[in-house]
Short mmCIF file of C-alpha atoms in Angstrom, two decimals:
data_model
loop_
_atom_site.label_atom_id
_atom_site.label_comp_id
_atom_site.label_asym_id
_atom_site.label_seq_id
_atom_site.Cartn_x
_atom_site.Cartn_y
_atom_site.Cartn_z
CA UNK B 1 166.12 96.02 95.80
CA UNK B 2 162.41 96.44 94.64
CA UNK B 3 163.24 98.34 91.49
CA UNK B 4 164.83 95.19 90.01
CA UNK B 5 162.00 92.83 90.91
CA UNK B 6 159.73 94.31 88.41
CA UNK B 7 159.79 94.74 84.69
CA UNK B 8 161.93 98.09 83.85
CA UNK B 9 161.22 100.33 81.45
CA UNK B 10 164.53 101.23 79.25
CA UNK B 11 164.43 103.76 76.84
CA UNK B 12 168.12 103.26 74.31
CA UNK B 13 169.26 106.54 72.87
CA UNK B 14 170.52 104.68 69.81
CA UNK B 15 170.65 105.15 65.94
CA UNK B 16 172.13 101.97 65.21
CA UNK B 17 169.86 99.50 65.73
CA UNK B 18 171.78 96.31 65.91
CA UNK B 19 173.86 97.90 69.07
CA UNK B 20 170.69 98.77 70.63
CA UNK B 21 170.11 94.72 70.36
CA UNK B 22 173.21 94.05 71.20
CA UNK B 23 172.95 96.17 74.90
CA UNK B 24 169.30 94.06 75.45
CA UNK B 25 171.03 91.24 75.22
CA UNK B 26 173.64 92.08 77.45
CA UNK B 27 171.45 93.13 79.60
CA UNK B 28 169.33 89.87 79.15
CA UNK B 29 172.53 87.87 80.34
CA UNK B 30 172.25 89.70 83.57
CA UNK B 31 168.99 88.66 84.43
CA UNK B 32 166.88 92.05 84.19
CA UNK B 33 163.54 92.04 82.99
CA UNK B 34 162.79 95.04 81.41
CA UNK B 35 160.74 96.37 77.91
CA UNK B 36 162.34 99.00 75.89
CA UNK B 37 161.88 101.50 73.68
CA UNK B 38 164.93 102.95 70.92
CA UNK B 39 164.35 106.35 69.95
CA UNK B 40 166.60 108.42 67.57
CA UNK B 41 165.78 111.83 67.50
CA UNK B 42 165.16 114.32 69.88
CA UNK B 43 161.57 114.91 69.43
CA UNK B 44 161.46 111.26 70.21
CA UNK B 45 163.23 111.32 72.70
CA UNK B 46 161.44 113.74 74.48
CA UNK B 47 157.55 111.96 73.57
CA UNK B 48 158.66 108.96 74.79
CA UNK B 49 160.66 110.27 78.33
CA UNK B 50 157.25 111.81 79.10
CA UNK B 51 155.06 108.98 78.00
CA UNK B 52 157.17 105.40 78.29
CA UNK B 53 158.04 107.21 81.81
CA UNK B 54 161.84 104.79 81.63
CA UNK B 55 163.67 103.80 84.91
CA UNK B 56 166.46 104.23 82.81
CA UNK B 57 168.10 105.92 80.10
CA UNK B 58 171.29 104.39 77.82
CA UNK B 59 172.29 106.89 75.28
CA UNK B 60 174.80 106.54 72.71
CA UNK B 61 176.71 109.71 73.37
CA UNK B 62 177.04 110.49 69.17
CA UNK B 63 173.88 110.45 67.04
CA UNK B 64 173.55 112.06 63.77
CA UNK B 65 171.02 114.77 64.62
CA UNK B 66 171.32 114.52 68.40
CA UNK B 67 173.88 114.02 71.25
CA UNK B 68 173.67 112.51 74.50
CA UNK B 69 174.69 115.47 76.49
CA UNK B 70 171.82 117.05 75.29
CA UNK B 71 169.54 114.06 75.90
CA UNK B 72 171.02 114.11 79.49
CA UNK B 73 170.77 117.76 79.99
CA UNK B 74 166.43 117.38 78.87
CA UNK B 75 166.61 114.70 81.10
CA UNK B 76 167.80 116.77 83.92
CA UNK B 77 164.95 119.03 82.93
CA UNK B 78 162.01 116.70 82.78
CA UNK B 79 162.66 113.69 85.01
CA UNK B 80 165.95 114.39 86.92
CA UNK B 81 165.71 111.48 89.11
CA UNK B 82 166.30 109.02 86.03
CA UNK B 83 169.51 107.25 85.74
CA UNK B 84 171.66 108.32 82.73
CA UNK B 85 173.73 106.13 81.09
CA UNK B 86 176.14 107.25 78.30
CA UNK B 87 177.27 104.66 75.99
CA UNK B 88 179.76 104.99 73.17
CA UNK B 89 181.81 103.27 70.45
CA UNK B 90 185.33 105.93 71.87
CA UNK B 91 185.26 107.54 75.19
CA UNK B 92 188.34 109.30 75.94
CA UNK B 93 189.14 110.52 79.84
CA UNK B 94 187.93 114.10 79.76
CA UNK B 95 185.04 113.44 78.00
CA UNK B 96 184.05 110.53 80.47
CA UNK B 97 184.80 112.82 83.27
CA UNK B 98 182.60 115.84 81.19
CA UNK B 99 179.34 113.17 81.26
CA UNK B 100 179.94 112.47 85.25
CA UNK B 101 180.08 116.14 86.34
CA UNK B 102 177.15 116.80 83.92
CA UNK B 103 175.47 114.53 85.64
CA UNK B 104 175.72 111.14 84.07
CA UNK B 105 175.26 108.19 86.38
CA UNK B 106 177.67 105.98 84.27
CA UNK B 107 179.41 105.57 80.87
CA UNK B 108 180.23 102.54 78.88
CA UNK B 109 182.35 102.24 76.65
CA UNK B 110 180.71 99.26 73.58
CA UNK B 111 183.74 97.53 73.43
CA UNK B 112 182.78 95.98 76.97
CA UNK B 113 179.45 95.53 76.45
CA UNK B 114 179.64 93.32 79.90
CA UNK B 115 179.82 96.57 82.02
CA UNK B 116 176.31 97.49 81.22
CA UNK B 117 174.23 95.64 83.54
CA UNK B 118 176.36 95.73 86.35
CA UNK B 119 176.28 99.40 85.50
CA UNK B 120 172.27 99.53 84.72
CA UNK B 121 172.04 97.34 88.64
CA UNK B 122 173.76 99.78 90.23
CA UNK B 123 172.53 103.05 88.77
CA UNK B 124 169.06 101.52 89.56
CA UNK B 125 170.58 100.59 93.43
CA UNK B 126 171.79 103.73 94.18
CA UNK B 127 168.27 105.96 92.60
CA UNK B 128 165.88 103.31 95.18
CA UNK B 129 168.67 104.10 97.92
CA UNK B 130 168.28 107.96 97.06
CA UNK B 131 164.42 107.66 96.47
CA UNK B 132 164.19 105.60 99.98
CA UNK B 133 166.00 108.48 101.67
CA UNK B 134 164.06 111.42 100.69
CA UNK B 135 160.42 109.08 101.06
CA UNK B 136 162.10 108.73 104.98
CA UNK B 137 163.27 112.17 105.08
CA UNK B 138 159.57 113.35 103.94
CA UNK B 139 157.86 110.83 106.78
CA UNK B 140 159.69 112.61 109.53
CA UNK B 141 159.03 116.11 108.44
CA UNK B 142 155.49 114.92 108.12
CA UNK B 143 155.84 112.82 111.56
CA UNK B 144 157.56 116.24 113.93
CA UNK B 145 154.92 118.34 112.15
CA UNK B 146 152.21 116.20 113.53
CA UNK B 147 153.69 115.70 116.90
CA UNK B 148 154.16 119.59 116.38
CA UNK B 149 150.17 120.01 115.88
CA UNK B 150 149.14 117.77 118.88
CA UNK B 151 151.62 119.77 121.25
CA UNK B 152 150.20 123.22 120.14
CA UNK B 153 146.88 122.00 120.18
CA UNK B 154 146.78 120.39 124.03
CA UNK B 155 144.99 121.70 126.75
CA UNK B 156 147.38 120.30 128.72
CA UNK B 157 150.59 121.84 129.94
CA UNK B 158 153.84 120.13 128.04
CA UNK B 159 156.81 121.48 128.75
CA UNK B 160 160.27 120.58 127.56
CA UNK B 161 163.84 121.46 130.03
CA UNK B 162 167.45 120.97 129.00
CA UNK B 163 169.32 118.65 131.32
CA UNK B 164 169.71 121.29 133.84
CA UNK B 165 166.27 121.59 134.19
CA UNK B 166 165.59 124.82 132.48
CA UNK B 167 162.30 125.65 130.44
CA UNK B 168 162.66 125.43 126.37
CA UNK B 169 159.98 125.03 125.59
CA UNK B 170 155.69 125.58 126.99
CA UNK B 171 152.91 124.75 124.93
CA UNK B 172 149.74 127.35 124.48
CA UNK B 173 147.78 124.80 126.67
CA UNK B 174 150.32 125.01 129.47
CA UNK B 175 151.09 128.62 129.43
CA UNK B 176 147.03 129.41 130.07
CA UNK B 177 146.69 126.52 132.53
CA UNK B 178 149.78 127.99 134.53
CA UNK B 179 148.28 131.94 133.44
CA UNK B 180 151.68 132.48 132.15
CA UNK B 181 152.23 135.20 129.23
CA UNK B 182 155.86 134.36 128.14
CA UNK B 183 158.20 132.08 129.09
CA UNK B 184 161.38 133.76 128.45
#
């Protein structure tokens, strides 16, 4: 897909350094070209989703003075088209099933560090699939409301009938051509 033909923009929810390193290079190994940007804090964190405008977000889901749910939840705020990845040293079940329905795209857990790009490929995937979908979805409303104008507007008479034959539908231009007040 397009997204991951040009250089991503990561921002890494991380206050350990060396594991932010350590997810760059995993996700090095699979190939992604991408500049990052660690943050700590959540005034950071908030600067830099505004203005280093990421593709993607990998948050540790425990940091000293901040939290990844509450990094998601901004992010859900701000820029809620952004994929959300929570990563984490322990994840037990509920609490990876809390991140999904809050609206997580993925979690990893550190220990398999070789989860994250698949992960970071297909968050990416399914956001152009989504993105894709509303861009068509916005093209036809755009398309039927200009086919919508040109009907209305016509001099000429354009009618539409069911498959019986009956009238659904006149245009202006065909209901003064025929001298026709209302069609129902």
């Amino acid at each position: 897909l397009p997204i991951l033909d040009k250089k991503l923009r990561i921002l890494i929810l991380e206050d350990i350094a060396t594991d932010a390193e350590l997810m760059e290079g995993e996700l090095r190994k699979d190939d992604l070209t991408f500049s990052s940007k660690r943050v700590e804090t959540e005034e950071d964190f908030c600067r830099e989703l505004r203005n280093f405008d990421p593709d993607i977000i990998l948050s540790d889901y425990s940091l000293p003075a901040f939290d990844g749910m509450s990094a998601l939840k901004l992010t859900q705020e701000i820029s809620p088209s952004i994929p959300f990845i929570i990563t984490t040293g322990s994840l037990n079940e509920e609490i990876a099933v809390e991140c999904i329905k809050a609206g997580a795209t993925d979690y990893i857990i550190k220990d398999h560090p070789s989860r994250l790009g698949p992960a970071v490929k297909a968050a990416l995937e399914k956001k152009a699939l989504v993105d894709a979908k509303i861009k068509a979805e916005i093209a036809l409303r755009e398309s039927e409301e200009f086919n919508r104008r040109i009907i209305e507007s016509s001099n000429d008479c354009i009618n539409i009938l069911d498959f019986e034959g009956n009238l659904l539908f006149m245009n202006d231009g065909g209901r003064k051509l025929l001298e026709i007040d209302d069609i129902n």
